[in-house]
mmCIF file of C-alpha atoms in Angstrom:
data_model
loop_
_atom_site.group_PDB
_atom_site.id
_atom_site.type_symbol
_atom_site.label_atom_id
_atom_site.label_comp_id
_atom_site.label_asym_id
_atom_site.label_seq_id
_atom_site.Cartn_x
_atom_site.Cartn_y
_atom_site.Cartn_z
ATOM 1 C CA ASP A 1 -0.470 -0.452 -0.145
ATOM 2 C CA GLN A 2 1.709 3.311 -0.918
ATOM 3 C CA GLN A 3 1.913 5.828 2.045
ATOM 4 C CA VAL A 4 2.737 8.364 -0.843
ATOM 5 C CA LYS A 5 0.339 8.871 -3.302
ATOM 6 C CA GLN A 6 0.724 10.468 -6.916
ATOM 7 C CA ASN A 7 -2.506 10.540 -8.329
ATOM 8 C CA SER A 8 -1.835 12.603 -11.450
ATOM 9 C CA PRO A 9 0.527 10.523 -13.640
ATOM 10 C CA SER A 10 0.579 13.699 -16.284
ATOM 11 C CA LEU A 11 -0.470 17.227 -16.493
ATOM 12 C CA SER A 12 -0.220 19.489 -19.732
ATOM 13 C CA VAL A 13 -0.144 23.361 -18.834
ATOM 14 C CA GLN A 14 0.829 25.933 -21.650
ATOM 15 C CA GLU A 15 3.755 28.497 -20.833
ATOM 16 C CA GLY A 16 3.299 30.589 -18.745
ATOM 17 C CA ARG A 17 0.144 29.227 -16.893
ATOM 18 C CA ILE A 18 0.248 27.723 -13.314
ATOM 19 C CA SER A 19 1.271 23.605 -12.754
ATOM 20 C CA ILE A 20 0.360 22.313 -10.502
ATOM 21 C CA LEU A 21 0.762 18.865 -8.965
ATOM 22 C CA ASN A 22 -0.648 17.654 -6.213
ATOM 23 C CA CYS A 23 0.281 14.422 -4.069
ATOM 24 C CA ASP A 24 -1.282 12.666 -1.060
ATOM 25 C CA TYR A 25 -0.032 10.814 1.812
ATOM 26 C CA THR A 26 -1.168 8.303 4.597
ATOM 27 C CA ASN A 27 1.557 8.716 6.887
ATOM 28 C CA SER A 28 0.895 10.350 10.015
ATOM 29 C CA MET A 29 4.656 10.039 11.100
ATOM 30 C CA PHE A 30 6.327 11.837 8.264
ATOM 31 C CA ASP A 31 7.720 15.495 9.433
ATOM 32 C CA TYR A 32 9.474 16.288 5.881
ATOM 33 C CA PHE A 33 8.155 16.476 2.651
ATOM 34 C CA LEU A 34 10.427 17.294 -0.788
ATOM 35 C CA TRP A 35 10.093 17.421 -4.022
ATOM 36 C CA TYR A 36 12.211 15.928 -6.892
ATOM 37 C CA LYS A 37 12.363 16.871 -10.687
ATOM 38 C CA LYS A 38 13.583 14.557 -13.612
ATOM 39 C CA TYR A 39 14.824 14.258 -16.398
ATOM 40 C CA PRO A 40 15.002 11.394 -18.975
ATOM 41 C CA ALA A 41 17.675 9.182 -18.388
ATOM 42 C CA GLU A 42 19.249 11.948 -15.495
ATOM 43 C CA GLY A 43 18.830 10.667 -11.940
ATOM 44 C CA PRO A 44 16.622 13.046 -9.707
ATOM 45 C CA THR A 45 17.385 16.074 -8.524
ATOM 46 C CA PHE A 46 16.401 18.594 -5.176
ATOM 47 C CA LEU A 47 13.535 20.450 -5.809
ATOM 48 C CA ILE A 48 12.085 22.035 -2.770
ATOM 49 C CA SER A 49 10.773 21.024 0.200
ATOM 50 C CA ILE A 50 8.698 21.800 3.516
ATOM 51 C CA SER A 51 8.642 20.425 7.479
ATOM 52 C CA SER A 52 5.636 19.400 8.456
ATOM 53 C CA ILE A 53 5.732 22.337 11.072
ATOM 54 C CA LYS A 54 5.510 25.044 8.282
ATOM 55 C CA ASP A 55 2.548 25.260 5.546
ATOM 56 C CA LYS A 56 4.298 27.084 2.724
ATOM 57 C CA ASN A 57 7.735 27.096 1.658
ATOM 58 C CA GLU A 58 8.408 29.271 -1.938
ATOM 59 C CA ASP A 59 11.385 29.216 -3.850
ATOM 60 C CA GLY A 60 11.036 31.412 -6.552
ATOM 61 C CA ARG A 61 8.707 29.990 -9.653
ATOM 62 C CA PHE A 62 8.387 26.629 -7.198
ATOM 63 C CA THR A 63 5.591 27.604 -3.994
ATOM 64 C CA VAL A 64 5.080 23.663 -1.767
ATOM 65 C CA PHE A 65 1.983 24.192 0.032
ATOM 66 C CA LEU A 66 1.192 21.236 2.852
ATOM 67 C CA ASN A 67 -2.685 21.019 3.951
ATOM 68 C CA LYS A 68 -1.485 18.557 7.507
ATOM 69 C CA SER A 69 -5.131 17.719 8.136
ATOM 70 C CA ALA A 70 -5.900 16.780 4.654
ATOM 71 C CA LYS A 71 -2.908 14.944 4.420
ATOM 72 C CA HIS A 72 -2.030 16.252 1.106
ATOM 73 C CA LEU A 73 0.349 18.864 -0.674
ATOM 74 C CA SER A 74 0.997 20.825 -3.022
ATOM 75 C CA LEU A 75 3.557 21.796 -5.720
ATOM 76 C CA HIS A 76 2.519 24.897 -7.752
ATOM 77 C CA ILE A 77 5.388 26.196 -10.455
ATOM 78 C CA VAL A 78 4.197 29.790 -11.584
ATOM 79 C CA PRO A 79 4.323 30.559 -14.146
ATOM 80 C CA SER A 80 5.722 27.389 -15.904
ATOM 81 C CA GLN A 81 8.193 26.976 -19.255
ATOM 82 C CA PRO A 82 8.902 24.372 -21.530
ATOM 83 C CA GLY A 83 11.889 23.881 -19.026
ATOM 84 C CA ASP A 84 9.955 22.811 -16.053
ATOM 85 C CA SER A 85 8.777 19.654 -18.388
ATOM 86 C CA ALA A 86 9.955 16.763 -16.271
ATOM 87 C CA VAL A 87 8.926 14.058 -14.160
ATOM 88 C CA TYR A 88 7.845 15.463 -10.139
ATOM 89 C CA PHE A 89 8.679 13.125 -7.584
ATOM 90 C CA CYS A 90 6.716 14.160 -3.880
ATOM 91 C CA ALA A 91 8.671 12.205 -1.282
ATOM 92 C CA ALA A 92 8.221 12.330 2.396
ATOM 93 C CA VAL A 93 10.667 11.578 5.816
ATOM 94 C CA SER A 94 9.488 9.896 8.887
ATOM 95 C CA SER A 95 10.189 10.355 11.987
ATOM 96 C CA GLY A 96 11.944 8.240 14.623
ATOM 97 C CA SER A 97 15.350 6.749 13.763
ATOM 98 C CA ALA A 98 15.392 5.736 10.110
ATOM 99 C CA ARG A 99 14.509 8.586 8.684
ATOM 100 C CA GLN A 100 14.228 7.371 5.165
ATOM 101 C CA LEU A 101 12.660 8.485 1.589
ATOM 102 C CA THR A 102 9.255 7.376 0.983
ATOM 103 C CA PHE A 103 8.797 8.458 -3.003
ATOM 104 C CA GLY A 104 5.520 8.759 -4.517
ATOM 105 C CA SER A 105 5.405 6.924 -8.636
ATOM 106 C CA GLY A 106 5.492 10.627 -9.911
ATOM 107 C CA THR A 107 3.691 12.947 -12.173
ATOM 108 C CA GLN A 108 5.634 13.801 -15.722
ATOM 109 C CA LEU A 109 4.774 17.418 -16.516
ATOM 110 C CA THR A 110 4.440 18.870 -20.336
ATOM 111 C CA VAL A 111 4.526 22.642 -20.573
ATOM 112 C CA LEU A 112 3.450 23.428 -24.535
ATOM 113 C CA PRO A 113 5.421 25.789 -26.215
ATOM 114 C CA ASN B 1 32.174 17.449 -10.475
ATOM 115 C CA ALA B 2 31.346 13.943 -11.084
ATOM 116 C CA GLY B 3 28.924 13.536 -8.102
ATOM 117 C CA VAL B 4 27.645 10.246 -8.069
ATOM 118 C CA THR B 5 28.877 7.491 -10.941
ATOM 119 C CA GLN B 6 27.680 4.390 -11.231
ATOM 120 C CA THR B 7 28.368 1.804 -13.438
ATOM 121 C CA PRO B 8 26.851 -0.027 -15.679
ATOM 122 C CA LYS B 9 24.736 2.713 -17.533
ATOM 123 C CA PHE B 10 22.857 -0.419 -19.066
ATOM 124 C CA GLN B 11 23.074 -3.802 -19.077
ATOM 125 C CA VAL B 12 20.699 -7.320 -20.637
ATOM 126 C CA LEU B 13 21.335 -10.027 -18.308
ATOM 127 C CA LYS B 14 20.090 -13.682 -18.688
ATOM 128 C CA THR B 15 17.732 -15.450 -15.685
ATOM 129 C CA GLY B 16 20.459 -16.784 -13.250
ATOM 130 C CA GLN B 17 22.688 -14.698 -14.004
ATOM 131 C CA SER B 18 24.661 -12.348 -11.956
ATOM 132 C CA MET B 19 26.363 -9.094 -11.609
ATOM 133 C CA THR B 20 27.542 -5.930 -10.103
ATOM 134 C CA LEU B 21 26.085 -2.758 -10.187
ATOM 135 C CA GLN B 22 29.257 -0.114 -8.769
ATOM 136 C CA CYS B 23 28.401 2.973 -7.465
ATOM 137 C CA ALA B 24 31.331 5.798 -6.656
ATOM 138 C CA GLN B 25 30.224 9.060 -4.604
ATOM 139 C CA ASP B 26 32.873 12.593 -4.929
ATOM 140 C CA MET B 27 31.598 14.323 -1.742
ATOM 141 C CA ASN B 28 33.336 12.491 1.224
ATOM 142 C CA HIS B 29 29.012 11.457 2.122
ATOM 143 C CA ASN B 30 28.526 9.036 4.614
ATOM 144 C CA SER B 31 25.400 7.749 3.736
ATOM 145 C CA MET B 32 24.966 5.590 0.726
ATOM 146 C CA TYR B 33 21.375 4.179 -0.916
ATOM 147 C CA TRP B 34 20.602 1.943 -3.697
ATOM 148 C CA TYR B 35 16.949 2.645 -5.244
ATOM 149 C CA ARG B 36 14.833 0.873 -8.335
ATOM 150 C CA GLN B 37 12.318 2.377 -10.053
ATOM 151 C CA ASP B 38 9.237 0.993 -11.670
ATOM 152 C CA PRO B 39 6.459 1.989 -13.809
ATOM 153 C CA GLY B 40 3.642 3.578 -11.713
ATOM 154 C CA MET B 41 6.290 3.050 -8.503
ATOM 155 C CA GLY B 42 8.381 6.107 -7.874
ATOM 156 C CA LEU B 43 11.898 5.124 -6.646
ATOM 157 C CA ARG B 44 12.000 2.025 -3.949
ATOM 158 C CA LEU B 45 14.653 1.391 -1.682
ATOM 159 C CA ILE B 46 17.175 -1.433 -2.350
ATOM 160 C CA TYR B 47 19.336 -1.293 0.427
ATOM 161 C CA TYR B 48 21.363 1.868 2.408
ATOM 162 C CA SER B 49 24.525 2.344 4.451
ATOM 163 C CA ALA B 50 24.228 5.231 7.276
ATOM 164 C CA SER B 51 28.379 5.534 7.151
ATOM 165 C CA GLU B 52 31.718 3.317 6.254
ATOM 166 C CA GLY B 53 30.830 0.174 7.518
ATOM 167 C CA THR B 54 27.311 -0.201 8.281
ATOM 168 C CA THR B 55 24.215 -1.726 5.638
ATOM 169 C CA ASP B 56 20.644 -2.303 6.056
ATOM 170 C CA LYS B 57 17.638 -3.445 4.163
ATOM 171 C CA GLY B 58 15.201 -0.683 2.817
ATOM 172 C CA GLU B 59 11.601 -1.468 1.792
ATOM 173 C CA VAL B 60 12.717 -4.071 -1.438
ATOM 174 C CA PRO B 61 15.965 -6.464 -0.616
ATOM 175 C CA ASN B 62 15.045 -9.441 -1.905
ATOM 176 C CA GLY B 63 17.344 -11.196 -4.176
ATOM 177 C CA TYR B 64 20.577 -8.324 -3.719
ATOM 178 C CA ASN B 65 22.874 -8.037 -2.396
ATOM 179 C CA VAL B 66 25.646 -5.115 -0.840
ATOM 180 C CA SER B 67 28.865 -4.192 -0.041
ATOM 181 C CA ARG B 68 29.810 -0.517 1.524
ATOM 182 C CA LEU B 69 33.472 -1.528 0.348
ATOM 183 C CA ASN B 70 34.543 2.618 1.764
ATOM 184 C CA LYS B 71 33.058 5.667 2.310
ATOM 185 C CA ARG B 72 33.218 6.290 -1.501
ATOM 186 C CA GLU B 73 31.730 3.189 -3.217
ATOM 187 C CA PHE B 74 28.839 1.459 -2.411
ATOM 188 C CA SER B 75 28.043 -2.297 -4.900
ATOM 189 C CA LEU B 76 24.812 -3.851 -5.572
ATOM 190 C CA ARG B 77 25.070 -7.529 -6.625
ATOM 191 C CA LEU B 78 21.950 -9.381 -7.661
ATOM 192 C CA GLU B 79 23.434 -12.983 -7.137
ATOM 193 C CA SER B 80 20.854 -14.697 -9.780
ATOM 194 C CA ALA B 81 19.426 -12.493 -11.537
ATOM 195 C CA ALA B 82 14.889 -12.308 -12.330
ATOM 196 C CA PRO B 83 12.963 -10.561 -15.153
ATOM 197 C CA SER B 84 11.274 -9.105 -11.889
ATOM 198 C CA GLN B 85 14.751 -7.386 -11.605
ATOM 199 C CA THR B 86 14.425 -5.933 -14.390
ATOM 200 C CA SER B 87 14.307 -1.628 -13.445
ATOM 201 C CA VAL B 88 16.304 1.112 -13.314
ATOM 202 C CA TYR B 89 18.546 1.641 -10.524
ATOM 203 C CA PHE B 90 19.824 4.558 -8.675
ATOM 204 C CA CYS B 91 22.397 5.022 -6.569
ATOM 205 C CA ALA B 92 22.914 8.255 -4.440
ATOM 206 C CA SER B 93 24.187 9.674 -1.326
ATOM 207 C CA SER B 94 24.071 12.676 1.345
ATOM 208 C CA GLU B 95 25.736 13.523 3.709
ATOM 209 C CA VAL B 96 23.125 12.937 6.539
ATOM 210 C CA ARG B 97 21.115 10.169 7.128
ATOM 211 C CA GLY B 98 17.591 10.554 5.218
ATOM 212 C CA SER B 99 18.595 13.895 4.906
ATOM 213 C CA GLY B 100 16.199 14.555 2.029
ATOM 214 C CA ASN B 101 17.660 17.893 0.515
ATOM 215 C CA THR B 102 21.531 17.099 0.319
ATOM 216 C CA ILE B 103 20.889 13.605 -1.320
ATOM 217 C CA TYR B 104 22.214 13.365 -5.248
ATOM 218 C CA PHE B 105 21.974 11.028 -7.265
ATOM 219 C CA GLY B 106 23.860 9.476 -10.497
ATOM 220 C CA GLU B 107 22.564 8.967 -13.383
ATOM 221 C CA GLY B 108 20.520 5.547 -13.207
ATOM 222 C CA SER B 109 21.631 1.770 -14.407
ATOM 223 C CA TRP B 110 18.800 0.752 -17.008
ATOM 224 C CA LEU B 111 18.814 -3.159 -16.374
ATOM 225 C CA THR B 112 17.144 -5.849 -18.337
ATOM 226 C CA VAL B 113 16.660 -9.865 -17.171
ATOM 227 C CA VAL B 114 15.218 -11.851 -20.273
#
C-alpha cells in the first residue's frame, strides 16, 4: 500500500500558466516533505522541501503548500516554462530513527510552448 | 564535479546470471543508497548504508546484496537475476542519513533480465 500517492500520472500546461502538482500521504509520522525533478536519462534532483511545522515554502517560481489535516501537499510552478517539462516526484521522511525517503509514483509535467 | 557515478549504464542479463552495479561518490558523504524505479511505483529503497562499514535493508531487499567497500563506494549485487529485477537502478548519497534535501542521485543504470 503506497504511503505517498501522486494520483495524476501526467499533466499538460500552457507556457506562462500555473502548474499544480498534487501529492497525498497516509502516514501521520511523516514530518518532512520534498519534491524532486527528473529529466529522462538523468537521476532525480532536489527541487524544494517543507517541514511539517510550516504550511508554505517558496523558492522563486516554485511554491510548496502543505495541508496536514488533509494529508495533502502541492507544488505550484508559476509561470511554467518548457524547461520545466519533467517527471516530478513527491517524497516524505518519517520521524524516528530511520528517516528514509518514501517516494510517490511521479507526475509527468509537459509545458507546451 | 562527478558527484555520484554508477556503472554500467545499460546491461542485459539472462535469468540466473549474476552481476554487480558499481557506485562511487566524490562528495565525502557518509550515507549511500540504492533505489529501483519501476513504472507506476516511484523509487523504492533496496539497501542503504548510513556510514562506512554498515548496511541495512530497505523496502525491497530480496534478491540483492550490497557492499560498502569504503566511504566512496557502495555496490549492489544480483546473485541470480530474475525478470522481476528488470528496472532502473539509482545510487544516491547524502551527507546525513535521511537528509532529503542533500541527497544526490546518479544517472541511473538500466537493467533488463531476459
